[in-house]
Tab-separated table of C-alpha atoms and ligand atoms in Angstrom:
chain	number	residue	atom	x	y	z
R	1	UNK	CA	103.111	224.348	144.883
R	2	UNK	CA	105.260	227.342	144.845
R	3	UNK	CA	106.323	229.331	147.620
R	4	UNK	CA	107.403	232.639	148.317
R	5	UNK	CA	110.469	233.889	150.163
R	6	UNK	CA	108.349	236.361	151.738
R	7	UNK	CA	105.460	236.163	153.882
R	8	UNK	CA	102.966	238.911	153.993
R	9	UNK	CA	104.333	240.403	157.157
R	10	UNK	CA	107.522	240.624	155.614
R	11	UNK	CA	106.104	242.371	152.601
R	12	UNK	CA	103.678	244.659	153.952
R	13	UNK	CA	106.407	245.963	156.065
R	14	UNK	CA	109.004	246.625	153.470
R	15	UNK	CA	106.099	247.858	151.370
R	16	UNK	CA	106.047	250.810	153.907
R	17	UNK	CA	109.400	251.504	153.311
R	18	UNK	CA	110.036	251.407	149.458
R	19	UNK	CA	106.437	251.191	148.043
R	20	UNK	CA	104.670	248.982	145.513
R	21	UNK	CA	105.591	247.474	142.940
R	22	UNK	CA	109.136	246.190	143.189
R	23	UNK	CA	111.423	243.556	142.647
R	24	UNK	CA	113.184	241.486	145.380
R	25	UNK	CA	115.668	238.929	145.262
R	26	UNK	CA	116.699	236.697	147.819
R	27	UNK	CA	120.420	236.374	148.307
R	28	UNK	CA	120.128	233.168	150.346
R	29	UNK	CA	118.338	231.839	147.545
R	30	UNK	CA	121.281	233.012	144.867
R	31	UNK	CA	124.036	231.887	146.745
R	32	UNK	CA	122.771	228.352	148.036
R	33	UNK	CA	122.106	227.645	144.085
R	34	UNK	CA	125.677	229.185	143.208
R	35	UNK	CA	127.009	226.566	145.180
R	36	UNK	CA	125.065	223.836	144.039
R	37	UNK	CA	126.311	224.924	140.389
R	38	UNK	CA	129.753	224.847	141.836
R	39	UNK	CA	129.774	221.609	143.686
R	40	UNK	CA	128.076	219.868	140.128
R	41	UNK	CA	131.015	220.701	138.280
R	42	UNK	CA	134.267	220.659	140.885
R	43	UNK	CA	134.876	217.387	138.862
R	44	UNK	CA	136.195	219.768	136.210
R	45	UNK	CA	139.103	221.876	137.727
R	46	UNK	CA	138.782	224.852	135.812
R	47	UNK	CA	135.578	225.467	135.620
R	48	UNK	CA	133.682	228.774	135.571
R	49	UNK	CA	130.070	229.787	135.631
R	50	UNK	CA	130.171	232.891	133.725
R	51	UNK	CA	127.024	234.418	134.652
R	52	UNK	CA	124.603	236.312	131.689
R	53	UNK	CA	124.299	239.978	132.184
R	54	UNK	CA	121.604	240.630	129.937
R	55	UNK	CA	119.324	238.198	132.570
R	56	UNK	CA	119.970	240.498	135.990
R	57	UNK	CA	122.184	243.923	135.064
R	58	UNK	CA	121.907	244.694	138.462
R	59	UNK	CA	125.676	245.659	140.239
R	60	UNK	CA	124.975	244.431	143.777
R	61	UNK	CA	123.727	241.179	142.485
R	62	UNK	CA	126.735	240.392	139.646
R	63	UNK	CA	129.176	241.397	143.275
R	64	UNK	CA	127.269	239.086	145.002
R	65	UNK	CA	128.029	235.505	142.639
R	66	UNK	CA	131.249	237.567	142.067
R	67	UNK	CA	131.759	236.725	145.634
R	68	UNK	CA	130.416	233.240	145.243
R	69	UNK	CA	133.241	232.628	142.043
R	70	UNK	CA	131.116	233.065	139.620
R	71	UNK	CA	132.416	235.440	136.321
R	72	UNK	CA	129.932	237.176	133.819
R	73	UNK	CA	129.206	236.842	130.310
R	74	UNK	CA	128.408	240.448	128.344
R	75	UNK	CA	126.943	240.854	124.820
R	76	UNK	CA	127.123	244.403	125.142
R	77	UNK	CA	129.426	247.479	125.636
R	78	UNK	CA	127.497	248.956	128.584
R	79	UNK	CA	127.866	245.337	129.974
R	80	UNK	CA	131.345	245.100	129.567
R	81	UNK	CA	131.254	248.661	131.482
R	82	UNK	CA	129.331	247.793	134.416
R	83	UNK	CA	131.290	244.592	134.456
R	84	UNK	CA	134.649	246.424	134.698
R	85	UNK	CA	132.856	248.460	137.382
R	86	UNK	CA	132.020	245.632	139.486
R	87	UNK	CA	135.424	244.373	139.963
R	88	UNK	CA	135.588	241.945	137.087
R	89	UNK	CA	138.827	241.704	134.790
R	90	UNK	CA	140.269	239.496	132.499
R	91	UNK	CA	139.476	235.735	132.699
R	92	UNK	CA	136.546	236.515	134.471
R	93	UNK	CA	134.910	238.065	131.231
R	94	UNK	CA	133.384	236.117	128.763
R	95	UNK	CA	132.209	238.220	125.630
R	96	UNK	CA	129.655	236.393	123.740
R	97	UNK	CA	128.001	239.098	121.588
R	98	UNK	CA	126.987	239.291	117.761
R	99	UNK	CA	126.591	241.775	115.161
R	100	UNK	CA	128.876	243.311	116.983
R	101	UNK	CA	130.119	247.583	116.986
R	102	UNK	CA	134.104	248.046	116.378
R	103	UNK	CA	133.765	249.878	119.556
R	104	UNK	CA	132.473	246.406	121.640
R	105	UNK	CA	135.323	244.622	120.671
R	106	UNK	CA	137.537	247.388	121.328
R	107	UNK	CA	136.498	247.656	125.205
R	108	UNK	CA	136.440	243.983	125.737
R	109	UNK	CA	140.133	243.288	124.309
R	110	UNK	CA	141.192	246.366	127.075
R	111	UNK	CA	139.371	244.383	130.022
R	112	UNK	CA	141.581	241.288	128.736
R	113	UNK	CA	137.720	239.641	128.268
R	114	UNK	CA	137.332	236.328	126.023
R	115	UNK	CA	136.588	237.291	122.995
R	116	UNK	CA	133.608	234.484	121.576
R	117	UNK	CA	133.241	235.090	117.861
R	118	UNK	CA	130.120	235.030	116.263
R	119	UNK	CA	130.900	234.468	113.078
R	120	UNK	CA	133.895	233.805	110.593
R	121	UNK	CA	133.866	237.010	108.704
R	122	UNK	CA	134.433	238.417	112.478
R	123	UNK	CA	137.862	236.742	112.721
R	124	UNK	CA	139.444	239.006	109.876
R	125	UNK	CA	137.208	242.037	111.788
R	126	UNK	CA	138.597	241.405	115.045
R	127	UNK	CA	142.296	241.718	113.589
R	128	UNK	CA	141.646	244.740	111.651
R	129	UNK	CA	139.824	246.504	114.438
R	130	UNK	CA	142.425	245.715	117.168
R	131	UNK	CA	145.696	245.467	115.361
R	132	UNK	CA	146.162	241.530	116.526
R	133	UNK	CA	144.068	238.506	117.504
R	134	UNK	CA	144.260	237.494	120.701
R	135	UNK	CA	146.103	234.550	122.231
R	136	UNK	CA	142.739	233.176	123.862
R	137	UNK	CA	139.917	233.004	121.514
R	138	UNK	CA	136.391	231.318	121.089
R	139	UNK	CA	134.375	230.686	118.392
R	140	UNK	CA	130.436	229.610	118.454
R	141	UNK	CA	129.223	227.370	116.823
R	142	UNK	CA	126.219	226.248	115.494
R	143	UNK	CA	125.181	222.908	114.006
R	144	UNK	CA	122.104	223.931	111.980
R	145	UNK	CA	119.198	221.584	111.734
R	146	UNK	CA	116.558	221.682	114.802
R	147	UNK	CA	117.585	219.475	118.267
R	148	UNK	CA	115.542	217.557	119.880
R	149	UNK	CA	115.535	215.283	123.268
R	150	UNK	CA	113.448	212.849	124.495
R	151	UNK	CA	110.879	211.894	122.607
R	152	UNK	CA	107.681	210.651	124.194
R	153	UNK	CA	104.101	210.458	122.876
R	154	UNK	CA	103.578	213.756	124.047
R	155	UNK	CA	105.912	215.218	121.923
R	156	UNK	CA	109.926	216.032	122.343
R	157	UNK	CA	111.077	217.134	125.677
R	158	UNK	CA	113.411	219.438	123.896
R	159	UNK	CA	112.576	221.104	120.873
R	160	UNK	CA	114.441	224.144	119.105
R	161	UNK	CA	115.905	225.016	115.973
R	162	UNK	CA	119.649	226.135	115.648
R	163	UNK	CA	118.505	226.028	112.269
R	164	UNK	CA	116.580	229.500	112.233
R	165	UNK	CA	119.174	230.840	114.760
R	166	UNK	CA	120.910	233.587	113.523
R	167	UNK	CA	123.827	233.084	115.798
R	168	UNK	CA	127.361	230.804	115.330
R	169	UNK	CA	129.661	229.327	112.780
R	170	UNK	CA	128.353	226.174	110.652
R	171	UNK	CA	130.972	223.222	111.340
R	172	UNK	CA	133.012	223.858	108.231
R	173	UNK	CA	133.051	227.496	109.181
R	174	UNK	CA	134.195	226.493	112.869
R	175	UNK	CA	137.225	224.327	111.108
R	176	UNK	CA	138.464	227.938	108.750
R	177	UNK	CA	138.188	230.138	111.563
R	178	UNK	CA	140.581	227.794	113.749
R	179	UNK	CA	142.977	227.713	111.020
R	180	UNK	CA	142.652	231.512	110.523
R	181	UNK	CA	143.096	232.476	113.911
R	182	UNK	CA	145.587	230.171	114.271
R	183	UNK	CA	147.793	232.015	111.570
R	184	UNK	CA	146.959	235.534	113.031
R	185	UNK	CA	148.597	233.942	116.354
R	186	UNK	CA	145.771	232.530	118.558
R	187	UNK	CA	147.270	229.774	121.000
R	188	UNK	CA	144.623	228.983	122.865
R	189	UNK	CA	140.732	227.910	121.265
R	190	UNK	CA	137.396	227.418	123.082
R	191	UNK	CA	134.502	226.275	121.428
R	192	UNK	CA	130.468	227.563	122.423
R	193	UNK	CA	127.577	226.720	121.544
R	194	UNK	CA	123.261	227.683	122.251
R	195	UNK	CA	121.470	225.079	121.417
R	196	UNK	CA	118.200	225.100	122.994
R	197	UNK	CA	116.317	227.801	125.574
R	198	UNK	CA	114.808	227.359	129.095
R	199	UNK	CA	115.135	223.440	128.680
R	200	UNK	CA	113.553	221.451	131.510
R	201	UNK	CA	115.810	218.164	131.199
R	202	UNK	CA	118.414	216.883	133.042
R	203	UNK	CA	119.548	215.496	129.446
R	204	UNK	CA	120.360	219.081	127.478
R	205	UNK	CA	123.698	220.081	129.062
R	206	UNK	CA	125.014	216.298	128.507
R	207	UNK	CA	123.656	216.099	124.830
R	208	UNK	CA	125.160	219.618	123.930
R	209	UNK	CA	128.218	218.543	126.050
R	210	UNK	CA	129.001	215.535	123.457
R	211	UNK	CA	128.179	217.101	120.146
R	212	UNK	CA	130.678	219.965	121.681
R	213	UNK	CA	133.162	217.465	122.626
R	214	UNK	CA	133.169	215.552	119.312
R	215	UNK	CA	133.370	218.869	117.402
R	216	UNK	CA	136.314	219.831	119.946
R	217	UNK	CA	138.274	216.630	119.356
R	218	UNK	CA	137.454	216.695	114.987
R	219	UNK	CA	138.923	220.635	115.334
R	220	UNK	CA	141.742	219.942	117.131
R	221	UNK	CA	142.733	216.834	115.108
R	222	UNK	CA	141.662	218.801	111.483
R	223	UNK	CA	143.697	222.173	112.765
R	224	UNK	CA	146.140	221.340	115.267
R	225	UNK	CA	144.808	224.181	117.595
R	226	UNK	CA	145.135	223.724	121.146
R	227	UNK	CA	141.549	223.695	122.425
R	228	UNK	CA	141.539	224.868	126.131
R	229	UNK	CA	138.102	225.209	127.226
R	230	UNK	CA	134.673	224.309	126.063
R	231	UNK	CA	131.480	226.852	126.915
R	232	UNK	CA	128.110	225.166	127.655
R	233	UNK	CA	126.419	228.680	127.525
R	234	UNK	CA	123.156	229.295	128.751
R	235	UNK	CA	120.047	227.309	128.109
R	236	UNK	CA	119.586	225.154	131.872
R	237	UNK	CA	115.328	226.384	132.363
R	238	UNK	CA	113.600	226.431	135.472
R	239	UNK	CA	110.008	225.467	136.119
R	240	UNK	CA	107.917	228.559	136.082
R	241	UNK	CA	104.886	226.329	136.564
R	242	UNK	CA	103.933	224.345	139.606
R	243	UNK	CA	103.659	221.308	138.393
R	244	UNK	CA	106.720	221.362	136.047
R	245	UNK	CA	109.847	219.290	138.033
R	246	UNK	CA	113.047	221.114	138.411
R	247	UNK	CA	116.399	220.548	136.504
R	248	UNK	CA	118.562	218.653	139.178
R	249	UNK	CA	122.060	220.165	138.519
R	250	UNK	CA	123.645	217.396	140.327
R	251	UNK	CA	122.600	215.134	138.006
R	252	UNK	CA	123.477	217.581	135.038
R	253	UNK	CA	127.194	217.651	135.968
R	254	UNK	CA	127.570	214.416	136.551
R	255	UNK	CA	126.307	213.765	132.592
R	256	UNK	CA	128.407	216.379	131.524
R	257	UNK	CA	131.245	214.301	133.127
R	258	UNK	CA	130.041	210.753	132.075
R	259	UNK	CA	130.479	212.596	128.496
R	260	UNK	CA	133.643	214.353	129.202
R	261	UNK	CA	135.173	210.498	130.401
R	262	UNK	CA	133.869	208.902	127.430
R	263	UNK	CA	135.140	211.332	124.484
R	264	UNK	CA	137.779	214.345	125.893
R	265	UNK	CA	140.017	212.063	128.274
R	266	UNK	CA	140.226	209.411	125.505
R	267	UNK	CA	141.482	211.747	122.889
R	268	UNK	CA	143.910	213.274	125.104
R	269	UNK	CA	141.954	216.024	126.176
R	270	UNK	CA	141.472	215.731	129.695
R	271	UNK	CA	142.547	218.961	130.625
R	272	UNK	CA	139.791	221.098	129.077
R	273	UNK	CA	138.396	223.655	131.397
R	274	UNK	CA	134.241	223.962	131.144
R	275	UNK	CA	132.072	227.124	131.763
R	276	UNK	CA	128.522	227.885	131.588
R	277	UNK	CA	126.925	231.241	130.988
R	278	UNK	CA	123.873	230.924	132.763
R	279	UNK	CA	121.336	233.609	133.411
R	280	UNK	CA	117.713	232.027	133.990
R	281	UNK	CA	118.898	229.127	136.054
R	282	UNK	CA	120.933	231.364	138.195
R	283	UNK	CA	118.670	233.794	139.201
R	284	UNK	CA	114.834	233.543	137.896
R	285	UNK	CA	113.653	231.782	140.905
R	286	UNK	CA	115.072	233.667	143.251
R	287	UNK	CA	113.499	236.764	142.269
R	288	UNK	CA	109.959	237.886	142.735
R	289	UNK	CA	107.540	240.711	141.727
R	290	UNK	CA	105.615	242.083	144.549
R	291	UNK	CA	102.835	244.366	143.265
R	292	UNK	CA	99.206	245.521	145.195
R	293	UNK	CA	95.727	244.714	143.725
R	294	UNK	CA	94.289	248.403	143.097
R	295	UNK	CA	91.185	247.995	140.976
R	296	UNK	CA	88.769	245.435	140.566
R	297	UNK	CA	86.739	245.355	137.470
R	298	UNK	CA	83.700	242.994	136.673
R	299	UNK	CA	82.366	243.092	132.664
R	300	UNK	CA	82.997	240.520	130.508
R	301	UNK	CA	85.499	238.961	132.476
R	302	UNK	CA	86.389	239.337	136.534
R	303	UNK	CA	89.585	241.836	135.881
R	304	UNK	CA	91.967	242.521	138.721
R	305	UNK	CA	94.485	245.757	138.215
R	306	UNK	CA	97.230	245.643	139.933
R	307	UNK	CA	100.146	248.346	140.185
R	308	UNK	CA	103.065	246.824	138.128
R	309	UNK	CA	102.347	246.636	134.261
R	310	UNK	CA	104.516	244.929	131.738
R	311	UNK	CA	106.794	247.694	131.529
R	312	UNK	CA	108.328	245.364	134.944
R	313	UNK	CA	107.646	242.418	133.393
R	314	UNK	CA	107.640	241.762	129.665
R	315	UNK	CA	107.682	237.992	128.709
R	316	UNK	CA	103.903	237.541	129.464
R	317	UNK	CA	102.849	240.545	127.024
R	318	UNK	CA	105.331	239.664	124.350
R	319	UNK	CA	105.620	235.495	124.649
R	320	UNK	CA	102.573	234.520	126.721
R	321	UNK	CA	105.150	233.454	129.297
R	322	UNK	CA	103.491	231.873	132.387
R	323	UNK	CA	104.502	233.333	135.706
R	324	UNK	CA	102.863	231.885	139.204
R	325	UNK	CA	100.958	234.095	141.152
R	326	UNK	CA	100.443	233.826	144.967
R	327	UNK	CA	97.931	235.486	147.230
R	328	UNK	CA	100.294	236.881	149.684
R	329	UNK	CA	98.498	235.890	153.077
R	330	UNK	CA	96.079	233.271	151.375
R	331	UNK	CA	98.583	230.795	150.986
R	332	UNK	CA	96.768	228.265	151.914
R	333	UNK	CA	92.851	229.543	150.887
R	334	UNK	CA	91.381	227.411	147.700
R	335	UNK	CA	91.626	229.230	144.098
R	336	UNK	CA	87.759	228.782	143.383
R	337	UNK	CA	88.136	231.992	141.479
R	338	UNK	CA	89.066	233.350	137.963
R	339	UNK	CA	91.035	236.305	137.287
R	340	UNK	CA	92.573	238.429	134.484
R	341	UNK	CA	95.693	239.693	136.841
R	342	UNK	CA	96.410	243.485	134.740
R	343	UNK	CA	98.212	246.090	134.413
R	344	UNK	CA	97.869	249.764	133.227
R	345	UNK	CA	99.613	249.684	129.989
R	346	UNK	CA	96.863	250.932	127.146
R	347	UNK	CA	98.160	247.645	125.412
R	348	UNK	CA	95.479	244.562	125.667
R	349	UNK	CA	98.500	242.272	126.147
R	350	UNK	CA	99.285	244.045	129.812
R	351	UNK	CA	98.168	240.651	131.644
R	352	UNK	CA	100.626	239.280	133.949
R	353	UNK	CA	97.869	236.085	133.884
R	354	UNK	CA	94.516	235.435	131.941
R	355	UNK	CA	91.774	232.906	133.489
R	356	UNK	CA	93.959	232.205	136.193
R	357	UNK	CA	92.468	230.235	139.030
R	358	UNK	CA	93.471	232.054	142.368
R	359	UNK	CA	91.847	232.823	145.668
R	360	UNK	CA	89.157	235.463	146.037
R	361	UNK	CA	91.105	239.084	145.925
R	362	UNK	CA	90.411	241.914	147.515
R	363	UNK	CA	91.654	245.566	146.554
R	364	UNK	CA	94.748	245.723	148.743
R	365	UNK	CA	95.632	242.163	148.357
R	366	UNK	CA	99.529	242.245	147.816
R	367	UNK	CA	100.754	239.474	144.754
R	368	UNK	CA	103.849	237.821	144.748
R	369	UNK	CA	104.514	237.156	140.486
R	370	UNK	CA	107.011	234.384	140.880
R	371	UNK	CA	110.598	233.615	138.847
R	372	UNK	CA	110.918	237.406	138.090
R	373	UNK	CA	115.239	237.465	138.944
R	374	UNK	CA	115.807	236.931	135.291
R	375	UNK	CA	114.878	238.548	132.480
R	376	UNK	CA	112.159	240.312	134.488
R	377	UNK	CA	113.319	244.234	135.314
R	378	UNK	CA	116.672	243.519	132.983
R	379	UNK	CA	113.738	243.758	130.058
R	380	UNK	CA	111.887	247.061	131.341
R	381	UNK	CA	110.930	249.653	129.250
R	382	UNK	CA	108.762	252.988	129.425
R	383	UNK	CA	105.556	252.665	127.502
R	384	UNK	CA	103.113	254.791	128.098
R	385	UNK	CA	105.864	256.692	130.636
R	386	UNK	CA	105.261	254.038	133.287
R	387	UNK	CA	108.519	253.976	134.619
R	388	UNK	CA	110.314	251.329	136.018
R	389	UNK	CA	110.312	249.690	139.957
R	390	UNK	CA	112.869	249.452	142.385
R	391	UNK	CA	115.249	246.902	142.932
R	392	UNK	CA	115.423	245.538	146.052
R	393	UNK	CA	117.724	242.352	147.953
R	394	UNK	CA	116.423	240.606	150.693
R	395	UNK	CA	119.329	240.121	152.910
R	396	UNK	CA	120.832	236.467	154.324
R	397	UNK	CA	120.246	238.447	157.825
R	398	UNK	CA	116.596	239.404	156.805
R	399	UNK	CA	117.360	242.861	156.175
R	400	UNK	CA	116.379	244.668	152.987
R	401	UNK	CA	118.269	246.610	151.127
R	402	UNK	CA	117.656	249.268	148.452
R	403	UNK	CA	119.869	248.377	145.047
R	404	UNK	CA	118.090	250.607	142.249
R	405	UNK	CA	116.001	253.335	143.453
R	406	UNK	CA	113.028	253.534	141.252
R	407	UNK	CA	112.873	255.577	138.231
R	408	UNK	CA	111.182	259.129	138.547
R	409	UNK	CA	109.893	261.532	135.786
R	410	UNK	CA	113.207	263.253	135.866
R	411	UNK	CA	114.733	259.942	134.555
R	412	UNK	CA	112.549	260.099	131.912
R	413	UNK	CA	113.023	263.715	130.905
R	414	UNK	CA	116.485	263.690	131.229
R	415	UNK	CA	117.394	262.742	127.824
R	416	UNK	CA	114.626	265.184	126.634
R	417	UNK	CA	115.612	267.728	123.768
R	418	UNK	CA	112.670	270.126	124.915
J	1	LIG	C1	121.023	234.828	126.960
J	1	LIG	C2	122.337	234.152	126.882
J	1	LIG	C3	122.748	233.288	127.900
J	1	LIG	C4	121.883	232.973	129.094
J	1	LIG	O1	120.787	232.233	128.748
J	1	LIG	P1	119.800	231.649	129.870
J	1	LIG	O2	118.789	230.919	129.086
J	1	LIG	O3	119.284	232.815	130.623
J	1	LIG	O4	120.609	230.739	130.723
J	1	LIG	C5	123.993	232.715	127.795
J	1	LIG	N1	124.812	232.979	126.744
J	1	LIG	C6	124.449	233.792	125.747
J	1	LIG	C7	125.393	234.048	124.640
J	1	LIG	C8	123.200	234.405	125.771
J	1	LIG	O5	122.836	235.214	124.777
């Protein structure tokens, strides 16, 4: 069962204040996981959760793991800017971006950001562009092929294909750039790789960690580079539905380590620094969508319409993602009853859920839509010139707070040649 970090007191009353729909994240939520993130990996001194942008480009939230240690990890110029605006500098940056603009790699050499390179035609790009290569540099790589983990009969626990990714450096690739860079005056190397996406297994981080590792201790014996620090990325999942079991980080760093013990500290390499560039795992959970049931519709099917639409909430229109849905004050009331859950859009894929079983709703009924903090308002749009919600945090003290207003037709007209 999952449960909200609001009751329907709570709601209705900030609902009178900022109204529906909106998102809300709950900072006690954020920081407690933070720290378990921190705690799983104090094995490893240097070690830095560099948290994705792209998941939650929201200011107050990127201040508030700033405050909690964490750094950030932009693909993106207007990341890198609202990065630097935050308070972020230098080692705190991680720039893991591809196909990337001149312009990109311009910025993040000025904020003194780690450069991650996405491919070895970028090496002699980054030297032309900037004048120099910097001392600290990453490369990504990618080992081709598909990865899998855990194989029962119902299939792998893990399954994705690096193959059909367009991102990283095949090994031999990996082992030219380090030489190149090397020459052009790099001093110290890190090594990155995405292997698989929202995995639910305590066994992904420790089977990337190894095939990292090996590749780390091959480099540095094939190219002499000094390898400094090793970059899990992103990839930890959480369980959007009830019944899945969560990843136990605890138990994730102490793989990593068991892996680290076994292959780094025997070739020497015991002083590599780790970081992770998580984004769902950080903050999915602890975000919610809170919309109100406004139509009810009986034809084929028993439709409810609520007041958010995809343009808040993308990944069940464009990858049938499931998100939970609770009844906000029927908690506890049986879900005898089947619902479409939609939205406005003029776009048959605007359901948040389809033949969902949920209690009986009545117009007025307020939803939570859970594990929205990630990749939920971050992949807004405008369709149809529904504009997107508020942002809202739901304070350690219980207080709310306001941190993006919601957008208004003059947002949308502003860029407007009329
Ligand atoms: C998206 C992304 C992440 C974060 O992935 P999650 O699955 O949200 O943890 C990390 N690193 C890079 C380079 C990414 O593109």
């Amino acid at each position: 069962m999952k449960t909200p970090f609001l009751t329907k007191a709570q709601a209705e009353d900030i609902a009178q204040r900022f109204p529906t729909p909106f998102h809300i994240y709950d900072e006690r939520g954020i920081r407690e996981n933070a720290r378990r993130l921190k705690a799983a990996f104090a094995w490893n001194p240097g070690f830095r959760e560099y948290f994705a942008v792209k998941a939650t480009p929201t200011p107050a939230i990127l201040k508030l793991l700033k405050e909690e240690g964490c750094g950030v990890d932009c693909s993106s110029l207007v990341e890198l800017m609202m990065s630097d605006r935050c308070g972020f500098s230098g080692g705190e940056i991680m720039f893991s971006s591809n196909e990337t603009p001149a312009e990109e790699f311009r910025l993040a050499a000025e904020l003194g950001a780690t450069i991650n390179l996405d491919d070895l035609t970028h090496v002699d790009f980054l030297k032309e562009t900037l004048g120099y290569i910097p001392k600290k540099i990453s490369c990504r790589y990618n080992p081709g092929g598909t990865f899998t983990l855990g194989e029962s009969k119902e299939g792998f626990q893990v399954m994705d294909n690096p193959g059909e990714a367009k991102y990283g450096l095949t090994r031999p690739q990996m082992t030219e750039a380090f030489r190149r860079l090397k020459e052009l005056g790099a001093e110290e190397f890190g090594i990155h790789a995405f292997l698989a996406s929202n995995t639910i297994s305590n066994d992904y981080y420790p089977a990337l960690a190894r095939i990292l590792f090996q590749t780390a201790v091959e480099l540095q014996q094939e190219t002499g580079c000094h390898i400094t620090f090793i970059n899990l990325s992103g990839g930890v999942g959480v369980p959007y539905r009830p019944e899945q079991p969560a990843n136990d980080i605890a138990v994730i760093g102490e793989g990593v380590r068991k892996a680290y013990e076994e292959i780094l500290v025997p070739a020497g390499m015991g002083d590599v620094s780790l970081c992770t560039e998580l984004g769902r795992f950080m903050l999915a959970p602890y975000g919610h969508l809170v919309t109100r049931v406004i139509h009810q519709k009986h034809t084929y099917k028993e439709y409810v319409g609520v007041d958010a639409c995809a343009s808040n909430l993308m990944r069940p229109a464009i990858y049938g993602a499931y998100h939970h849905i609770t009844v906000l004050g029927k908690e506890n009331a049986s879900c005898d009853h089947k619902y479409d859950v939609v939205g406005a859009l003029c776009e048959n894929s605007d359901k948040f859920a389809i033949d969902r079983m949920l209690p009986e709703i009545e117009i007025g009924d307020l939803l939570v839509i859970h594990d929205t903090g990630a990749h939920g308002h971050a992949m807004g749009y405008q369709y149809n010139g529904r504009l997107r919600s508020a942002e809202l945090l739901l304070k350690e003290d219980g207080s709310v707070e306001l941190i993006r207003r919601a957008e208004t037709p003059d947002d949308y007209f502003a860029t407007v040649v009329w």
